[in-house]
Short mmCIF file of C-alpha atoms and ligand atoms in Angstrom, two decimals:
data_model
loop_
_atom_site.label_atom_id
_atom_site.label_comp_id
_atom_site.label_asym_id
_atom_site.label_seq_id
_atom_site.Cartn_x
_atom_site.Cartn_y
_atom_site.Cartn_z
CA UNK L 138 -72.71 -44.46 170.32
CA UNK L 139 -74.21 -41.49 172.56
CA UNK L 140 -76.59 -39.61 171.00
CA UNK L 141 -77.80 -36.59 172.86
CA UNK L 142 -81.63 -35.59 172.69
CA UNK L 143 -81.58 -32.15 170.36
CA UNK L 144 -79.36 -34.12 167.62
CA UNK L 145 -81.37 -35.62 165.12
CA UNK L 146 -82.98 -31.62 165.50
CA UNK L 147 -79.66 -30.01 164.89
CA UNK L 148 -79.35 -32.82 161.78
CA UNK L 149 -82.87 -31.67 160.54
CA UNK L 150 -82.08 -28.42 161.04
CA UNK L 151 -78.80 -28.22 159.12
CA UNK L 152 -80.57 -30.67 156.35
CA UNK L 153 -82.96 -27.73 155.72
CA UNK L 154 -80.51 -25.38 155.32
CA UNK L 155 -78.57 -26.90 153.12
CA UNK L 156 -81.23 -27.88 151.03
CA UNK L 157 -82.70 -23.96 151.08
CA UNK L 158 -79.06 -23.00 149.94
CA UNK L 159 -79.54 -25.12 146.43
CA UNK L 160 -83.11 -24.04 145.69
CA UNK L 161 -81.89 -20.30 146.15
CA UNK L 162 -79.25 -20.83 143.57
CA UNK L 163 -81.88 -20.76 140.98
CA UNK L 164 -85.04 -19.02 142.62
CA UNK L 165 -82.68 -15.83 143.93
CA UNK L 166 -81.25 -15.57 147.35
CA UNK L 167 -84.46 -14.12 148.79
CA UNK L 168 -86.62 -16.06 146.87
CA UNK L 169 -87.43 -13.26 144.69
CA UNK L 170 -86.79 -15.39 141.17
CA UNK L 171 -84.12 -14.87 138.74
CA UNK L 172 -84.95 -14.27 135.19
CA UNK L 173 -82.03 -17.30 133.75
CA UNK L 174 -81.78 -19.22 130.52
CA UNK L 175 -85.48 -20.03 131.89
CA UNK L 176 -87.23 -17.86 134.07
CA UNK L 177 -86.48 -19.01 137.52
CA UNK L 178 -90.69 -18.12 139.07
CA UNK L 179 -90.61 -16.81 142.38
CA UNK L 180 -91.08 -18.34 145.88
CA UNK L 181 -91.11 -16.01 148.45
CA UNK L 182 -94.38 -15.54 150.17
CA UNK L 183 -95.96 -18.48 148.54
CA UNK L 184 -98.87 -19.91 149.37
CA UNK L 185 -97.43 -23.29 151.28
CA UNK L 186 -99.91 -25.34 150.00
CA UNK L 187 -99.74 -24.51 146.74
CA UNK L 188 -96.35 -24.77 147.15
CA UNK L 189 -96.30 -28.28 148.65
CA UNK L 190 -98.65 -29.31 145.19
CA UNK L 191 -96.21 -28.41 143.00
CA UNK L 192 -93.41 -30.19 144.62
CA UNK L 193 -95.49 -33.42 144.76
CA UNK L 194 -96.68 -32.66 141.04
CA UNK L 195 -93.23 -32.55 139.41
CA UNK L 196 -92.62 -35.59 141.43
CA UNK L 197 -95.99 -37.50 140.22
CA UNK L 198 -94.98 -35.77 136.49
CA UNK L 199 -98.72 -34.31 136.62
CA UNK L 200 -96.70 -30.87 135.85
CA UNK L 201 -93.75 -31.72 133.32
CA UNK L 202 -90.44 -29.87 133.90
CA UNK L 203 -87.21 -32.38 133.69
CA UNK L 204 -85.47 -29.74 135.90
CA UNK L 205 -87.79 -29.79 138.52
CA UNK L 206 -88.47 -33.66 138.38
CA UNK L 207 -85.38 -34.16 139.59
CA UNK L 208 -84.68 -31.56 142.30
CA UNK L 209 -88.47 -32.36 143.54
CA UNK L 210 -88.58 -36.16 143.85
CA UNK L 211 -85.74 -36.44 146.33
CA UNK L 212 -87.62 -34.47 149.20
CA UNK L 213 -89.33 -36.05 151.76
CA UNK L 214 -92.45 -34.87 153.35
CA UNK L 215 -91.05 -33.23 155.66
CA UNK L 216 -88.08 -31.87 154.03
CA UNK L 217 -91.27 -30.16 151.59
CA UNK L 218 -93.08 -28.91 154.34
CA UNK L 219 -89.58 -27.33 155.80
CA UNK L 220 -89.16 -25.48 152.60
CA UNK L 221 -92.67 -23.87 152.02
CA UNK L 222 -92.99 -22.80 156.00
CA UNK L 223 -89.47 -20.78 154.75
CA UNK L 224 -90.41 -19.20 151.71
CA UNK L 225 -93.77 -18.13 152.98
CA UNK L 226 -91.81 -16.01 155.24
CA UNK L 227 -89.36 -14.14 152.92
CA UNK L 228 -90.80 -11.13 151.22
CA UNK L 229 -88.47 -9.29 149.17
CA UNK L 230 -89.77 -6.36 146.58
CA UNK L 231 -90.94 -7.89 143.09
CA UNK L 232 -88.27 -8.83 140.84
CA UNK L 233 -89.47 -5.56 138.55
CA UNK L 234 -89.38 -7.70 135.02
CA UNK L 235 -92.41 -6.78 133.87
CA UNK L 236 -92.43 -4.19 130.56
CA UNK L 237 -93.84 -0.67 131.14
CA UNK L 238 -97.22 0.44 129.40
CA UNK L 239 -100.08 -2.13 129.26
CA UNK L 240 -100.92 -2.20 132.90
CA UNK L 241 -104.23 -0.51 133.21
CA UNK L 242 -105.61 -3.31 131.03
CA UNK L 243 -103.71 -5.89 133.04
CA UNK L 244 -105.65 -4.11 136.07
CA UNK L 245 -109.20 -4.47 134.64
CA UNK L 246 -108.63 -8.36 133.54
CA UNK L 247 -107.28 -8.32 137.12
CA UNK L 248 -110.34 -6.93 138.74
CA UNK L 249 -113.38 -7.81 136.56
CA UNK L 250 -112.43 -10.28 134.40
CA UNK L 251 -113.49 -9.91 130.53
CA UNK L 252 -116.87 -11.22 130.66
CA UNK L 253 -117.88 -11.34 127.02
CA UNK L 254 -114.92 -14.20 126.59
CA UNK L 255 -115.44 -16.10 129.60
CA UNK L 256 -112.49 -15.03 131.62
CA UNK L 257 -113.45 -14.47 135.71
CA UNK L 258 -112.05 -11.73 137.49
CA UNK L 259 -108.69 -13.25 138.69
CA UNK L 260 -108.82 -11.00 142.10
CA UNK L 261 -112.24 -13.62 142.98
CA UNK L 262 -109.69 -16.52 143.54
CA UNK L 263 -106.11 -15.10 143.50
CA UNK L 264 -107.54 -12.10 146.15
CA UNK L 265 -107.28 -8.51 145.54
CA UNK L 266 -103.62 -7.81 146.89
CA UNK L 267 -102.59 -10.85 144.87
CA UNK L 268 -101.18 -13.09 147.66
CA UNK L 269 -103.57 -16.09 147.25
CA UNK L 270 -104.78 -18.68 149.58
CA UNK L 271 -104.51 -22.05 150.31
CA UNK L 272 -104.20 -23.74 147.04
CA UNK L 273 -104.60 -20.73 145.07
CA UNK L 274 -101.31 -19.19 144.53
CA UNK L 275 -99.67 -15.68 145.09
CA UNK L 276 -99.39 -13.75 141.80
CA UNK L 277 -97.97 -10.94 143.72
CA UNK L 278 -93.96 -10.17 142.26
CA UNK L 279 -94.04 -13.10 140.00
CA UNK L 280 -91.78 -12.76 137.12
CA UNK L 281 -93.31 -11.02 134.03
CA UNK L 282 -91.69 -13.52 131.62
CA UNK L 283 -92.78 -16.59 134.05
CA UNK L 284 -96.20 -16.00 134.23
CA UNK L 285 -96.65 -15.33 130.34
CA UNK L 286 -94.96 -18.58 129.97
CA UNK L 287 -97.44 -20.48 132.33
CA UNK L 288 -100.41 -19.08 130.63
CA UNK L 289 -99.42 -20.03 127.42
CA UNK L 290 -98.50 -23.30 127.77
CA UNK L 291 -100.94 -24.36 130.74
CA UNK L 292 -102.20 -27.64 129.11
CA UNK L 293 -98.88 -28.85 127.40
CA UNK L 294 -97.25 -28.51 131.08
CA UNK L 295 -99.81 -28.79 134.18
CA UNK L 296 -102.60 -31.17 134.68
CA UNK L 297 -100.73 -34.38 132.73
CA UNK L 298 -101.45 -38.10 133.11
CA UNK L 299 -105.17 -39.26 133.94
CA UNK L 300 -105.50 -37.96 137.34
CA UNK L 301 -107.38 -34.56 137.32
CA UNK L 302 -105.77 -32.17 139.95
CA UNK L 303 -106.06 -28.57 140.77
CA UNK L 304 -104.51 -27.35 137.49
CA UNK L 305 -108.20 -27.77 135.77
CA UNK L 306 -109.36 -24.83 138.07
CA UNK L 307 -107.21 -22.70 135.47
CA UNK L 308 -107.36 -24.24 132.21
CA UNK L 309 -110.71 -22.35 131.25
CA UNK L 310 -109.22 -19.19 131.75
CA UNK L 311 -106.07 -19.51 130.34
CA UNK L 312 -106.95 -20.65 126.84
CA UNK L 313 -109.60 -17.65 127.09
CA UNK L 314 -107.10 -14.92 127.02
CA UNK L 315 -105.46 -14.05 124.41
CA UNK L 316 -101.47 -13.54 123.76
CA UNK L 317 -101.87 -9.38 124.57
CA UNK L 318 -104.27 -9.86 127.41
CA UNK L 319 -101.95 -12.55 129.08
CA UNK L 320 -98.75 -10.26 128.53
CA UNK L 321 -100.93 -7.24 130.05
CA UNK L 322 -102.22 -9.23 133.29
CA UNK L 323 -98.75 -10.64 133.71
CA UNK L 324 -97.15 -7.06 133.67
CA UNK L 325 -100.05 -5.89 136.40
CA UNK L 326 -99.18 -8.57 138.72
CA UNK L 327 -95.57 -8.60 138.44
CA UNK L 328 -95.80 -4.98 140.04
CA UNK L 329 -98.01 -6.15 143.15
CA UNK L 330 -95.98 -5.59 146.16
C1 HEC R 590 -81.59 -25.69 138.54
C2 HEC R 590 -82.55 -24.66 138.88
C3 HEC R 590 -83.57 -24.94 139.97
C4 HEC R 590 -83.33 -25.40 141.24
C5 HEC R 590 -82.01 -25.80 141.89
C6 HEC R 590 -84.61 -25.39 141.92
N1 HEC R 590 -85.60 -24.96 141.07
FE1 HEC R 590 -87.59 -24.82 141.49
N2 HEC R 590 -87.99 -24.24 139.59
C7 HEC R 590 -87.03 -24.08 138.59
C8 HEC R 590 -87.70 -23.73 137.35
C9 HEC R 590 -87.04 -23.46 136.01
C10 HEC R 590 -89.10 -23.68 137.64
C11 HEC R 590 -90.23 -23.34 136.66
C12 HEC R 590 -90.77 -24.62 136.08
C13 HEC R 590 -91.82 -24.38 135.03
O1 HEC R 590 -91.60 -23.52 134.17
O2 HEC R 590 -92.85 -25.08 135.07
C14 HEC R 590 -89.23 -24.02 139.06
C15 HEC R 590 -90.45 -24.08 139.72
C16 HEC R 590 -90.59 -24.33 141.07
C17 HEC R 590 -91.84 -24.31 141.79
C18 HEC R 590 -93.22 -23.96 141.22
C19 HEC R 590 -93.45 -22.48 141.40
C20 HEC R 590 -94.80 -21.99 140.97
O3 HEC R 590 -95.07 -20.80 141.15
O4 HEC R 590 -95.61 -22.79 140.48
C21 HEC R 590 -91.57 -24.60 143.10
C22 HEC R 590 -92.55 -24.67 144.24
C23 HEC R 590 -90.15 -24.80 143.20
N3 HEC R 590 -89.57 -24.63 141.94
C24 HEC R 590 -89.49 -25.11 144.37
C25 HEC R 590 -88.11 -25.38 144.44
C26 HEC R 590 -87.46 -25.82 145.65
C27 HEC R 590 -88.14 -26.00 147.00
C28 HEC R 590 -86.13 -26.01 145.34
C29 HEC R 590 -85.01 -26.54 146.23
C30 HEC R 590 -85.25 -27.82 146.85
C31 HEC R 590 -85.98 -25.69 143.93
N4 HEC R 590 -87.20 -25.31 143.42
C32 HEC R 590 -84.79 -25.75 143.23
C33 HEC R 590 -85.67 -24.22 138.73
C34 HEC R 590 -85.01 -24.67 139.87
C1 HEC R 591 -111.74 -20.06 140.13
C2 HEC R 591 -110.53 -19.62 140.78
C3 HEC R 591 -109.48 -18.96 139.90
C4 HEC R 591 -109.63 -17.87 139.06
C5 HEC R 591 -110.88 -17.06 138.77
C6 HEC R 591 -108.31 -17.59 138.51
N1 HEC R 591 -107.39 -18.49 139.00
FE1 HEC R 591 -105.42 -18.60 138.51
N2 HEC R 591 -105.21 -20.28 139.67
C7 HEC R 591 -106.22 -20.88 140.40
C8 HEC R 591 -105.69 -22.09 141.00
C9 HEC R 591 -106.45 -23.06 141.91
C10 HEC R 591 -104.35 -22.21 140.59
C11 HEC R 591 -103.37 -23.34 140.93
C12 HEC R 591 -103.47 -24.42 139.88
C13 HEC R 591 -102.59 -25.61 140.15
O1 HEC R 591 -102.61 -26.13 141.26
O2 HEC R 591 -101.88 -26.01 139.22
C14 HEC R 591 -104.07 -21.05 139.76
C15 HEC R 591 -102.84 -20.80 139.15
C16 HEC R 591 -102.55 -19.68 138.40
C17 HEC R 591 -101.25 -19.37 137.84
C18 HEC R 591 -99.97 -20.17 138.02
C19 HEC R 591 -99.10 -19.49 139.06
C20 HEC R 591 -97.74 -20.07 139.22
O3 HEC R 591 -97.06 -19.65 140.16
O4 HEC R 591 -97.34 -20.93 138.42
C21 HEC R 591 -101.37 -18.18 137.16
C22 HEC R 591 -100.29 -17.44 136.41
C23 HEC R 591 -102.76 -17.76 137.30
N3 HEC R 591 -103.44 -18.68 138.05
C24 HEC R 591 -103.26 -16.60 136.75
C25 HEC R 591 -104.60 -16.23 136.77
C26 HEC R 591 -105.15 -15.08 136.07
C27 HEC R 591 -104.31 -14.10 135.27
C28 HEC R 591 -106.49 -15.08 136.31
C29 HEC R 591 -107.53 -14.09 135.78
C30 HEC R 591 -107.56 -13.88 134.32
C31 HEC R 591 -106.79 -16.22 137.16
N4 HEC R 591 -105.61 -16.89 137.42
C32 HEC R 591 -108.05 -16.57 137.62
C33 HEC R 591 -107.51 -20.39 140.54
C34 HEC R 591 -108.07 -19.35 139.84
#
């Protein structure tokens, strides 16, 4: 069988596509999340790192979420890497989920933190605009409902097993907030362009 030199490129090519074309069925045809049965978090302008440690998370079950397990531990490499190059790029507005009114508090817990309860200003890690770095992820547009639900449930979901990963960087802070100051830094950031 001939096979000419830019095939196995066109294959990868049209793999990727294909692939993108699922994950936007639940995370929004640009990547900018879809508030479902579950809140479906968004992906565009992720951080690819972070990205690529959740994918291999779900797959290692260090961050529990059946639906995830399963679209996750099919990937290769590659196939990961493809994806997070792609939704770095896209950079639709936020979703706009968020509930009006508590945002100037969201906005100090943003920007100094609330000292007297141990919780660090989240722009010294997640960055002022939001967008992250590295393995620190965007905040930036993430779904109001999405984010509350991470906060809250941090230790039931991320950092599971023995193996001690990147999700301990956040556990502090999360159980340090309470429920009101979560919802108001989650309504803040969900307006971040
Ligand atoms: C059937 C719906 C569904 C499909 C299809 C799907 N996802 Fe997800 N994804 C989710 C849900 C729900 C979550 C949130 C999980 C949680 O709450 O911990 C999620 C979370 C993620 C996260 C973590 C985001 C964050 O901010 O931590 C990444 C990365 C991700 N998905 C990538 C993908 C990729 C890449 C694809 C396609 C290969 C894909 N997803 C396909 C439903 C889906
Ligand atoms: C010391 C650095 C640091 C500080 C300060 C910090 N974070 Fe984080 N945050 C991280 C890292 C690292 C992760 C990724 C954890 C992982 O890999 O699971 C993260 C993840 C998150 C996530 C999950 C995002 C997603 O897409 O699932 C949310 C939400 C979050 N942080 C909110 C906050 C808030 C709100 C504050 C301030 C009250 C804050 N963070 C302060 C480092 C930090």
């Amino acid at each position: 069988m001939a096979v000419r030199a830019e095939e196995p490129g066109v294959a990868a090519r049209h793999g990727v596509e294909a692939k993108l074309e699922y994950c936007k069925t639940c995370h929004g045809l640009s990547g900018q999340g879809y508030r479902g049965y579950f809140p479906m978090p968004r992906l565009a302008g992720q951080q690819p790192q972070y990205f690529e440690n959740q994918l291999r998370a779900f797959i290692e079950r260090r961050r529990s979420n059946p639906i995830m397990a399963n679209v996750a531990h099919v990937l290769s490499p590659a196939m990961i890497s493809a994806l997070a190059a792609h939704f770095k790029a896209l950079d639709p507005k936020p979703f706009g989920s968020a509930p009006h009114g508590s945002s100037e508090l969201g906005k100090r817990i943003y920007e100094d933190g609330i000292p007297e309860a141990n919780v660090p200003a989240c722009s010294a890690c997640h960055g002022a605009d939001g967008k992250g770095q590295n393995e620190i992820p965007r905040l930036a547009g993430q779904l109001y409902d999405y984010t509350v639900g991470q906060l809250e449930g941090w230790s039931k979901v991320r950092g599971q097993g023995s193996a001690v990963d990147t999700s301990a960087i956040m556990a502090p802070t999360s159980h340090n907030l309470t429920k009101s100051q979560v919802e108001a830094v989650a309504a803040y950031v969900a307006r971040l362009q």
